[in-house]
mmCIF file of C-alpha atoms in Angstrom:
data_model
loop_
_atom_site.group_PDB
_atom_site.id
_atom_site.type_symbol
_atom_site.label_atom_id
_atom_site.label_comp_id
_atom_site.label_asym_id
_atom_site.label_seq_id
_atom_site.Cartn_x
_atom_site.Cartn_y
_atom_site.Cartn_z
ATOM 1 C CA UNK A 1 94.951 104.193 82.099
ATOM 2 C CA UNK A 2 92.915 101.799 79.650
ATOM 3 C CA UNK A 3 93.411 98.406 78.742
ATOM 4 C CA UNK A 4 92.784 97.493 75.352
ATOM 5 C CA UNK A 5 91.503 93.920 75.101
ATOM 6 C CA UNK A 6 87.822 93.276 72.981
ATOM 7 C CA UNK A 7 87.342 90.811 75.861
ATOM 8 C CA UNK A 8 85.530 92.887 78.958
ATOM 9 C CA UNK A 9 83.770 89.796 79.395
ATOM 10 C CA UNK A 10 86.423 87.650 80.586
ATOM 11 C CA UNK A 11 87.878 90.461 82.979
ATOM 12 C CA UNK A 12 84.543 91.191 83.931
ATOM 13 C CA UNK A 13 83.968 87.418 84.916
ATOM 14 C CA UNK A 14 87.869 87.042 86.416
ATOM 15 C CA UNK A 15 86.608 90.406 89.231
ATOM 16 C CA UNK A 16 83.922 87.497 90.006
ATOM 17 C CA UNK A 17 85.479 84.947 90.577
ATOM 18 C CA UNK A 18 88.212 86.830 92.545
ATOM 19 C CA UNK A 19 84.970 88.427 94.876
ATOM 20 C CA UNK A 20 84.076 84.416 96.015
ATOM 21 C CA UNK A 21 87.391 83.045 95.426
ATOM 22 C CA UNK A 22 90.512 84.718 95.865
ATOM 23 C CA UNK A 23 92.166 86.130 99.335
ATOM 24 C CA UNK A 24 94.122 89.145 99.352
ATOM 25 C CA UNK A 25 96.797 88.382 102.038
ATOM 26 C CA UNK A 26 99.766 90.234 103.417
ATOM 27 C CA UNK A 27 103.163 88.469 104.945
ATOM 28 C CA UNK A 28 104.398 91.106 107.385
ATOM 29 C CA UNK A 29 107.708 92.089 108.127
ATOM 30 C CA UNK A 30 109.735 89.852 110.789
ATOM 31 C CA UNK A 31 113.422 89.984 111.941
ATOM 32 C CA UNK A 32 116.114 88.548 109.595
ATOM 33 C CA UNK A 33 116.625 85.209 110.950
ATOM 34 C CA UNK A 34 120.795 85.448 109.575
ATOM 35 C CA UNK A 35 121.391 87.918 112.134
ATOM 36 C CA UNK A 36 121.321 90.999 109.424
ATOM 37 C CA UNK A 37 120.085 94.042 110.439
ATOM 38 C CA UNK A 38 117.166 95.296 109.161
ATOM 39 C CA UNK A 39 113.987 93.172 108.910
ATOM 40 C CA UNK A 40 111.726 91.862 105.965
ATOM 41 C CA UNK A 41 109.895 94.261 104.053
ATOM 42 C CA UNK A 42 105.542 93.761 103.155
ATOM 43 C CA UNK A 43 104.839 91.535 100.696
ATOM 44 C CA UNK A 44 101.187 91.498 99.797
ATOM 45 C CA UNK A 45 99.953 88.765 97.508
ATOM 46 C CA UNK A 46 96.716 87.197 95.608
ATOM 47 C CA UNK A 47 95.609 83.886 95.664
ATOM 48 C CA UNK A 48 92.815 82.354 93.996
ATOM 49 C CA UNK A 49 91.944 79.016 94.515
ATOM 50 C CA UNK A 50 89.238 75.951 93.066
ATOM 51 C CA UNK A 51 89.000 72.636 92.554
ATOM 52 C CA UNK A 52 87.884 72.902 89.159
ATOM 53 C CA UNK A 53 90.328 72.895 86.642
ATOM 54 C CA UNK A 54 88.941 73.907 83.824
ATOM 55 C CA UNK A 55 87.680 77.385 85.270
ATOM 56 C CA UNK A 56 91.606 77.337 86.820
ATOM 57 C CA UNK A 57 92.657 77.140 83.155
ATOM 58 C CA UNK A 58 90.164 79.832 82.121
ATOM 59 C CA UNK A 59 91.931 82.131 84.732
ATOM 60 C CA UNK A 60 95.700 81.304 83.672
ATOM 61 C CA UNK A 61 94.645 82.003 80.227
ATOM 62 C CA UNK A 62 93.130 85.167 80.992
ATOM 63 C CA UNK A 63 95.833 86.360 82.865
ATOM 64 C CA UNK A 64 97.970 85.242 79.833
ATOM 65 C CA UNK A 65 95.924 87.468 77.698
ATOM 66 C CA UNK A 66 96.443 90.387 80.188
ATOM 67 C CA UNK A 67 100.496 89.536 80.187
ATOM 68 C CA UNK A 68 100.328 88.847 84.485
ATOM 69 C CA UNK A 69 102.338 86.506 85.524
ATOM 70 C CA UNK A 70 102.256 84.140 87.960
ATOM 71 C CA UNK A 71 104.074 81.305 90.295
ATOM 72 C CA UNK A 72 102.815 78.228 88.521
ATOM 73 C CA UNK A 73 99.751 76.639 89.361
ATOM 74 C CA UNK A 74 99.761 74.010 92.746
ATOM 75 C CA UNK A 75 97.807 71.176 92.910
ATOM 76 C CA UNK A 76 97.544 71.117 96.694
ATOM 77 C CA UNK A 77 95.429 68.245 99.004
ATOM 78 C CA UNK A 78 94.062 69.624 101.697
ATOM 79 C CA UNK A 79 94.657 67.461 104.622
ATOM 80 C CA UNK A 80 92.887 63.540 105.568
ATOM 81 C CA UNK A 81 89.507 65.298 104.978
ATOM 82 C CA UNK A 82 89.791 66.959 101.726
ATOM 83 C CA UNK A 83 87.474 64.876 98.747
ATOM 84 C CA UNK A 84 89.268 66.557 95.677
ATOM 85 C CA UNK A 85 92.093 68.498 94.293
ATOM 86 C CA UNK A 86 92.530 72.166 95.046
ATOM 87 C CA UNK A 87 94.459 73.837 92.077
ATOM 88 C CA UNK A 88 96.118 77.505 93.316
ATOM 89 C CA UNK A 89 97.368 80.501 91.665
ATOM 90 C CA UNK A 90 99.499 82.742 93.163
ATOM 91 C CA UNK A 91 100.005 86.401 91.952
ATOM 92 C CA UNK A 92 102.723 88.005 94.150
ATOM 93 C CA UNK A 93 104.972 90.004 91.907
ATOM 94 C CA UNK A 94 104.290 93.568 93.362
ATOM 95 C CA UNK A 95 104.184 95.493 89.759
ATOM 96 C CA UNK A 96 102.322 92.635 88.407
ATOM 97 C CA UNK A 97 99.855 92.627 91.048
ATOM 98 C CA UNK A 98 99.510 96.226 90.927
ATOM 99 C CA UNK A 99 98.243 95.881 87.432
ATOM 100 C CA UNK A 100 95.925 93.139 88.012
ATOM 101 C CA UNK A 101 94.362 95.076 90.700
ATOM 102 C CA UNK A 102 93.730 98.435 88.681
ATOM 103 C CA UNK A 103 92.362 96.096 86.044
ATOM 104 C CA UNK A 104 90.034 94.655 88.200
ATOM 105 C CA UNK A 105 88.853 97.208 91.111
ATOM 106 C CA UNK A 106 85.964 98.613 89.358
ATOM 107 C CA UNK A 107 84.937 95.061 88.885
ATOM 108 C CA UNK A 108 85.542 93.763 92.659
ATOM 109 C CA UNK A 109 82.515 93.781 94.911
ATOM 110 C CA UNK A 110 83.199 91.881 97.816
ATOM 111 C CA UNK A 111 86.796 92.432 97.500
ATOM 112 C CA UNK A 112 86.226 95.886 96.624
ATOM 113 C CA UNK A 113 87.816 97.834 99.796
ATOM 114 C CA UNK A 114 90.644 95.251 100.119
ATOM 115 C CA UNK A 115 91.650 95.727 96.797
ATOM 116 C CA UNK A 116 91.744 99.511 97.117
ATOM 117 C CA UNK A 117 93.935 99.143 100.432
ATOM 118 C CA UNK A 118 96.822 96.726 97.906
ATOM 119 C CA UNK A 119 96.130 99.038 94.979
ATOM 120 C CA UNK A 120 97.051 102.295 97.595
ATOM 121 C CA UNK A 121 100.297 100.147 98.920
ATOM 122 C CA UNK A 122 101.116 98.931 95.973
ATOM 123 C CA UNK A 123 101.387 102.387 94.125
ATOM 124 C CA UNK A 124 103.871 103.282 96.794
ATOM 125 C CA UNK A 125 105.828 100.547 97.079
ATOM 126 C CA UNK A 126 106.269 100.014 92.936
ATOM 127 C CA UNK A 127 107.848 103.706 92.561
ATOM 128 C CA UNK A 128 111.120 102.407 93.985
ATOM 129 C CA UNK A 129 113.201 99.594 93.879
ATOM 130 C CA UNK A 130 113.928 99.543 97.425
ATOM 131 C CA UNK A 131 110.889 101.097 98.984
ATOM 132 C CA UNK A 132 111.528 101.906 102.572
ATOM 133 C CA UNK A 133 108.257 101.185 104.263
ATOM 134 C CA UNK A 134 106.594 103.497 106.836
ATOM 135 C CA UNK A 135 104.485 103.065 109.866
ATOM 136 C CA UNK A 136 101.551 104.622 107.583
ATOM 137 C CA UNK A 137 101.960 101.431 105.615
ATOM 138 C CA UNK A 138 101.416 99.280 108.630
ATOM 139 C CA UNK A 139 98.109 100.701 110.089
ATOM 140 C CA UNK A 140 97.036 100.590 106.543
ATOM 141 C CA UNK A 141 97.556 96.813 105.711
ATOM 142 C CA UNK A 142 96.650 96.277 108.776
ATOM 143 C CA UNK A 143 92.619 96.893 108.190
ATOM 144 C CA UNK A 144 93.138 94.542 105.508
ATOM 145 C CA UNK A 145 92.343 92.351 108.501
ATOM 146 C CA UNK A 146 89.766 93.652 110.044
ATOM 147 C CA UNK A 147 87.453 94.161 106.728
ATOM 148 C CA UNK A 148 88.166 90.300 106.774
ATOM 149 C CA UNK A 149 86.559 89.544 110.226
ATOM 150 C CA UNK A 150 83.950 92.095 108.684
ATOM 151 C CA UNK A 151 82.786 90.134 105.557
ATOM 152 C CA UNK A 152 85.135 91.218 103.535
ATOM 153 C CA UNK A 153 83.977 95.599 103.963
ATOM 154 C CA UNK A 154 85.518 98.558 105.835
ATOM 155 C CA UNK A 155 84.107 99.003 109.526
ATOM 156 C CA UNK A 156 82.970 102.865 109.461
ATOM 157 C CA UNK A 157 85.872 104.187 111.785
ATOM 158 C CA UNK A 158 88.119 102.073 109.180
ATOM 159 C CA UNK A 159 86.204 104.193 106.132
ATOM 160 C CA UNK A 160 87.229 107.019 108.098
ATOM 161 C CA UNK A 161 90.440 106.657 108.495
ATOM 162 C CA UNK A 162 91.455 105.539 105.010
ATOM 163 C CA UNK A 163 89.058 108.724 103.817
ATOM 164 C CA UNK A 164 92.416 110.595 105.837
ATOM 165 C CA UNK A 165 95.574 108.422 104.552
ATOM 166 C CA UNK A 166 94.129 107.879 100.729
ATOM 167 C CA UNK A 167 92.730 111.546 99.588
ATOM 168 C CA UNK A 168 91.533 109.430 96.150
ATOM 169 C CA UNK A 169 89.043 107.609 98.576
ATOM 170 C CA UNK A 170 86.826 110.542 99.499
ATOM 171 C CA UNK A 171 83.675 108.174 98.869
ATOM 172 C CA UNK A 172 85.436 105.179 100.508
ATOM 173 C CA UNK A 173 83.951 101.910 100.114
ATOM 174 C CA UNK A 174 81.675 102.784 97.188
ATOM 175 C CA UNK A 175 81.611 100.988 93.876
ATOM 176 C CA UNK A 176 83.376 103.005 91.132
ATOM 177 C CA UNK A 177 80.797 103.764 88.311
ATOM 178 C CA UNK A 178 82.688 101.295 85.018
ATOM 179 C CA UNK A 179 82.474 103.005 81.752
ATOM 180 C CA UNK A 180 83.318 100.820 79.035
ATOM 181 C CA UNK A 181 85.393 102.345 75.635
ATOM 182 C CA UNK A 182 86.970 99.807 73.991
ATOM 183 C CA UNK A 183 88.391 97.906 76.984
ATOM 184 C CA UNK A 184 88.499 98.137 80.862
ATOM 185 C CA UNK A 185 88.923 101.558 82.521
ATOM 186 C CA UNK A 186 91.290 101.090 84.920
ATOM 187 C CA UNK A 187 92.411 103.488 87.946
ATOM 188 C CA UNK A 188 95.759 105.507 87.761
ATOM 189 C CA UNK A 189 97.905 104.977 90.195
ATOM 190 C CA UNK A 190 98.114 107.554 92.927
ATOM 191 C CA UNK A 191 100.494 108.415 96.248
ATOM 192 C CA UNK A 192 90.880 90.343 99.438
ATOM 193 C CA UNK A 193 86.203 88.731 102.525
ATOM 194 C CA UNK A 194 84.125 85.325 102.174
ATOM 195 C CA UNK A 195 85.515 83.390 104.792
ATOM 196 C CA UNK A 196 83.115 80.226 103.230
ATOM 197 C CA UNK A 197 85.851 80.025 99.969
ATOM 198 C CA UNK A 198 88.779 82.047 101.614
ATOM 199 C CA UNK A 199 91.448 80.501 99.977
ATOM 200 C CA UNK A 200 94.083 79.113 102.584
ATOM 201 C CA UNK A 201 97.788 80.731 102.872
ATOM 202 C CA UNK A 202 99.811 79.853 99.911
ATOM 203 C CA UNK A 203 102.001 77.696 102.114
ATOM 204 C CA UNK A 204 100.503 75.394 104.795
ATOM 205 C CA UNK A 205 102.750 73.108 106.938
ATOM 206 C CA UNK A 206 101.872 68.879 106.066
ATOM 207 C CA UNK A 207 99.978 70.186 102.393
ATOM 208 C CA UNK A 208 100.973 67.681 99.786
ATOM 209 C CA UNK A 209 101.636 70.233 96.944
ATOM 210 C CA UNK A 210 101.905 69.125 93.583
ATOM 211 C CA UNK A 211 102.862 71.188 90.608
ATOM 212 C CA UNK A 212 101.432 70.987 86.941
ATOM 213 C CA UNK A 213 101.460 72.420 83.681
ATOM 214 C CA UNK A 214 98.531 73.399 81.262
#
């Protein structure tokens, strides 16, 4: 799958800023507080966070360019000790994140084996409407983390184990080699850790979240 955009650059620089400043996080399933049956299904998300805006505008109109979309940006204070604005975007559409991540992957560095994990989930999830997850899925998301509390990279016995449920991975936690033809190459889709700029969860009890438009 290739993108076709003359800007690698920006893509290039987006993977980047995504390795210091975005978080990869997943909201796992919990019972249906309305007394349904059933419970709530994965939802993985990205966030990536700063308090400049201009570099947040550079990212919204980069996404633009790719055609992802995303919840609109938050202005968000970060409690009685915070000294500026934080500004927040949130990518959590699954087929839109699924994109974003194939466009970016051979990019990521630190977010490199996290990405991979939401790429692998992702795939699955996307090729039905009501995707009926599995206890595969779990243990799998579940490293997501564990590579956090690890900087960010897969443990060994974690590289081994995703070497098992993701056959594409046989060299597991090494960078792809990019080749560059006219665009990105991307990965086809097959059956994010700096805990100094982690970006916090997208929804924090007392934030005073403000939203605005470019």
């Amino acid at each position: 799958l290739f993108l076709m955009t003359k800007n690698v650059a920006d893509i290039a620089w987006l993977a980047g800023f995504v390795d210091g400043e975005g978080c990869f996080s997943v909201k796992r399933p919990i019972a249906r507080g309305d007394g349904g049956p059933g419970r709530s299904p994965y939802q993985v998300w990205l966030v990536v966070c700063n308090t400049s805006k201009p570099m947040v505008d550079k990212i919204v109109k980069i996404l633009a360019d790719l055609e992802i979309s995303h919840q609109p940006v938050r202005r968000v204070w970060k409690g009685s000790k915070a000294t500026r604005w934080q500004f927040w975007i949130h990518v959590a559409r699954k087929d839109q994140l699924l994109r974003l991540t194939q466009i970016l992957l051979p990019y990521l560095v630190a977010k490199h084996d996290e990405a991979t994990v939401v790429e692998w989930f992702l795939s699955r999830s996307c090729q039905a409407r009501a995707y009926k997850q599995t206890s595969i899925d779990k243990q799998v998301l579940d490293t997501l983390a564990v590579m956090k509390r690890n900087g960010g990279e897969a443990p060994t016995e974690i590289r081994e184990f995703l070497r098992e449920v993701i056959p594409s991975q046989a060299s597991f936690g090494q960078l792809p080699k990019v080749v560059e033809l006219e665009g990105v190459e991307t990965r086809s889709v097959s059956p994010n850790n700096n805990p100094i700029h982690e970006c916090p969860a997208p929804s924090v009890e007392g934030d005073d979240i403000v939203r605005y438009s470019n």
